[in-house]
Amino acid sequence: MKRVLITGANSYIGTSFEKYAYEYYSKEFSIDTIDMVDGTWREKDFSSYDIVYHVAGIAHADVGNVTEEVKKKYYAVNTDLAIETAKKAKKDGVKQFVFMSSAIIYGDSAPVGKRKRITKKTKPHPANFYGDSKWRADKGVRKLAEENFIVTVLRPPMIYGKGSKGNYPTLSKMAKKMPIFPDIKNERSMLYIENLCEFLCQIMIRGKGGIFWPQNAEYSKTSDLVKMIADANNHKILVSKAWNIGVKLATLIPGKPRGLANKAFGNMSYDQKMSKYDFKYQSVELRASVEKTERKKEGKKALQLASVASMIDQFNMPNIEILKSLGYEVDVVADFKKPGTITTKRAKDLIQRLNDMNVKVFDIHIPRSLNPIIVLSAYIKVKKIIETEGYDLIHCHSPIGGAICRLAAVSQRKRGTKIIYTAHGFHFFKGAPIKNWIIFYPIEKWLSKYTDVLITINKEDYRRAKKYFNAKNTVYIPGVGVDTKKFAPRQDRREKIRKELNLSDEQIMLLSVGELNENKNHISVIKAIKDTDYVYVIVGKGDKKLELESAAKECNVDLRLMGYRSDVADFYNAADVYVLPSLREGLNVSLMEAMASGLAVTCSDIRGNTDLIVDSTFDPKDTKGLAVALKNTLDNKEKLSERNIKMIKKNSVYQVNNNIKKVYQIAEFQMKG
């Protein structure tokens, strides 16, 4: 198996190749992608890869009135970045470097009525800075070729397919709207995306180097192409030479009219002899490629988007499974490099698990704070994915991730895509800081008009959103539910963890599960149990670790910080009381897990918590009240344990999943309606 690194994450060609290779050559290739925008790629070790496929670049240049600064950017990206990447690949011991050059290096197409047929003897002669930037890169990377470093340069003509950019989508729009079209004789080389992907697979398997000119087996004529597109969309269009006079007149008018006429009906083709190789790749004929490009999706496609990978891992795997059971092809967008509350190793394992489920992963840094630059970057990337992939249904999560996603999907929603947003606890709530209301309330209310289904996970959020927001549908589903089979009373688990912690069965163990951050408010528990014999155990990681350790030392508290643990279920069984002192929650998952495990609970008197616990609560800022609530909970822990097990059954993951499935089915019904 050859390991391939695609340099240029989320590009149309790179993404198409990755998908094609995964579908047809999964035993031949293992593929990773890397973003070239922020420069961090320079720190990555390429030595584990056999092939680097470089697709990063700026294309479709408007070469009219552009500044020198813009031109410099083209050379910096199309030329310098390509050569620098090739040099790094060579230095790191990569065996093959595949570079996407372009037919643009041979200059502009010939004007209407004149032929331009390129052969192997035709010398490149760029007509503008865009073509020149590609030509310099073409030459630069080939100079690096050696016996142990194969350089493969592709000079394809116009590439097209579903989701492609450039001239084809423009032609497609015209073909679906215009009643008449001129019948001008012209000849162009084109390359369908699947033919390109097959070519790439064959070139990489064989390890071939040199210059290659892949193209379709047939030339295209603009009027024939327009007729094929119209036919594929059941649109009647009259193609006739009677309208040719309009094109001929346009060629006589200098400037834009002549340029547009030549662009649409000019001539530029490769000699077919130079595109024949010792393997087949032109498997899709022109008409079939047009039909496949224009064809409405045969299957259903959905996207799950969350800010960080931990939200996918801990909350959304059931959603993915439900969508797949309903017949959807599912993609995932999240930040896997900064994965949230799980380790980077678990994030990598999650990618593998998703790939094994045939779920495509897009690793994108989605901020959890309002950094304008990062937000804009994430928006651009998410928008490109949504428009390229063409989802029927999108389910997004988290405040900023949900905002980015809904804005990026505005145009696709107009085309019928259904948008579902789960609010895992609004930042504005009874008792929240006034700034939260000023900032987040108007944003969420405004975005609700771009939401088909707004899922709220606690009753306070539901009542407010139902009354004041503008989502088409607002529903209440109690969180992501709890697996009452996994989280249940187990005496053997109690013994296992207490032995690890060196605790006797009589020692009082308090437990909290969650990030070590300000909102989780663990410090209040430490202050409330000052100078007691209680052992306070926290499962989770975060930036407050040192602060909590310092507070525990000052308060003479036996604090055990366990970091991330995959066996968290065992900790619930080992504890005597679960403490949730958060300042803000939506509907806390660990609270439900603790209840299902038969653990007595004391928690802060806030939104979400009070949906589950009606007593044994405290003001999260009142440490004395917390101490009193904790003592009452310990005194009544057997009674509270029985009640919690009984109450949590309505919040089982099985019931919640059934409710989510109904939401997806309703959205699907609305698509058909």
XYZ file of N, CA and C in Angstrom, residues 32 309 336-337 345-357 359 361 363:
60
model
N -3.648 10.960 3.109
C -3.810 12.057 4.061
C -3.816 13.371 3.282
N -13.430 17.427 17.730
C -13.640 15.997 17.515
C -14.302 15.319 18.709
N -9.806 17.987 14.447
C -9.206 16.768 14.987
C -7.788 17.010 15.492
N -7.189 18.135 15.119
C -5.839 18.444 15.609
C -5.900 19.002 17.024
N -4.437 11.056 20.291
C -4.425 9.656 19.857
C -5.844 9.151 19.647
N -6.734 9.487 20.585
C -8.122 9.045 20.428
C -8.754 9.724 19.214
N -8.356 10.968 18.946
C -8.877 11.665 17.770
C -8.452 10.954 16.490
N -7.195 10.501 16.455
C -6.717 9.746 15.285
C -7.466 8.423 15.156
N -7.686 7.769 16.295
C -8.451 6.517 16.276
C -9.881 6.764 15.812
N -10.432 7.914 16.178
C -11.790 8.266 15.763
C -11.861 8.422 14.249
N -10.852 9.059 13.671
C -10.816 9.193 12.208
C -10.840 7.813 11.557
N -10.060 6.888 12.111
C -10.030 5.532 11.558
C -11.383 4.848 11.709
N -12.019 5.017 12.867
C -13.349 4.429 13.084
C -14.350 4.973 12.085
N -14.290 6.278 11.854
C -15.207 6.893 10.894
C -14.932 6.406 9.481
N -13.651 6.312 9.128
C -13.299 5.804 7.798
C -13.783 4.371 7.614
N -13.674 3.577 8.669
C -14.156 2.192 8.605
C -15.670 2.137 8.394
N -16.365 3.192 8.799
C -17.816 3.295 8.588
C -18.144 3.943 7.244
N -17.299 6.932 6.425
C -17.611 8.332 6.707
C -16.385 9.172 6.373
N -13.999 12.364 6.512
C -13.671 13.322 7.560
C -12.991 14.554 6.965
N -10.990 17.666 8.389
C -10.342 18.198 9.597
C -10.155 19.700 9.436
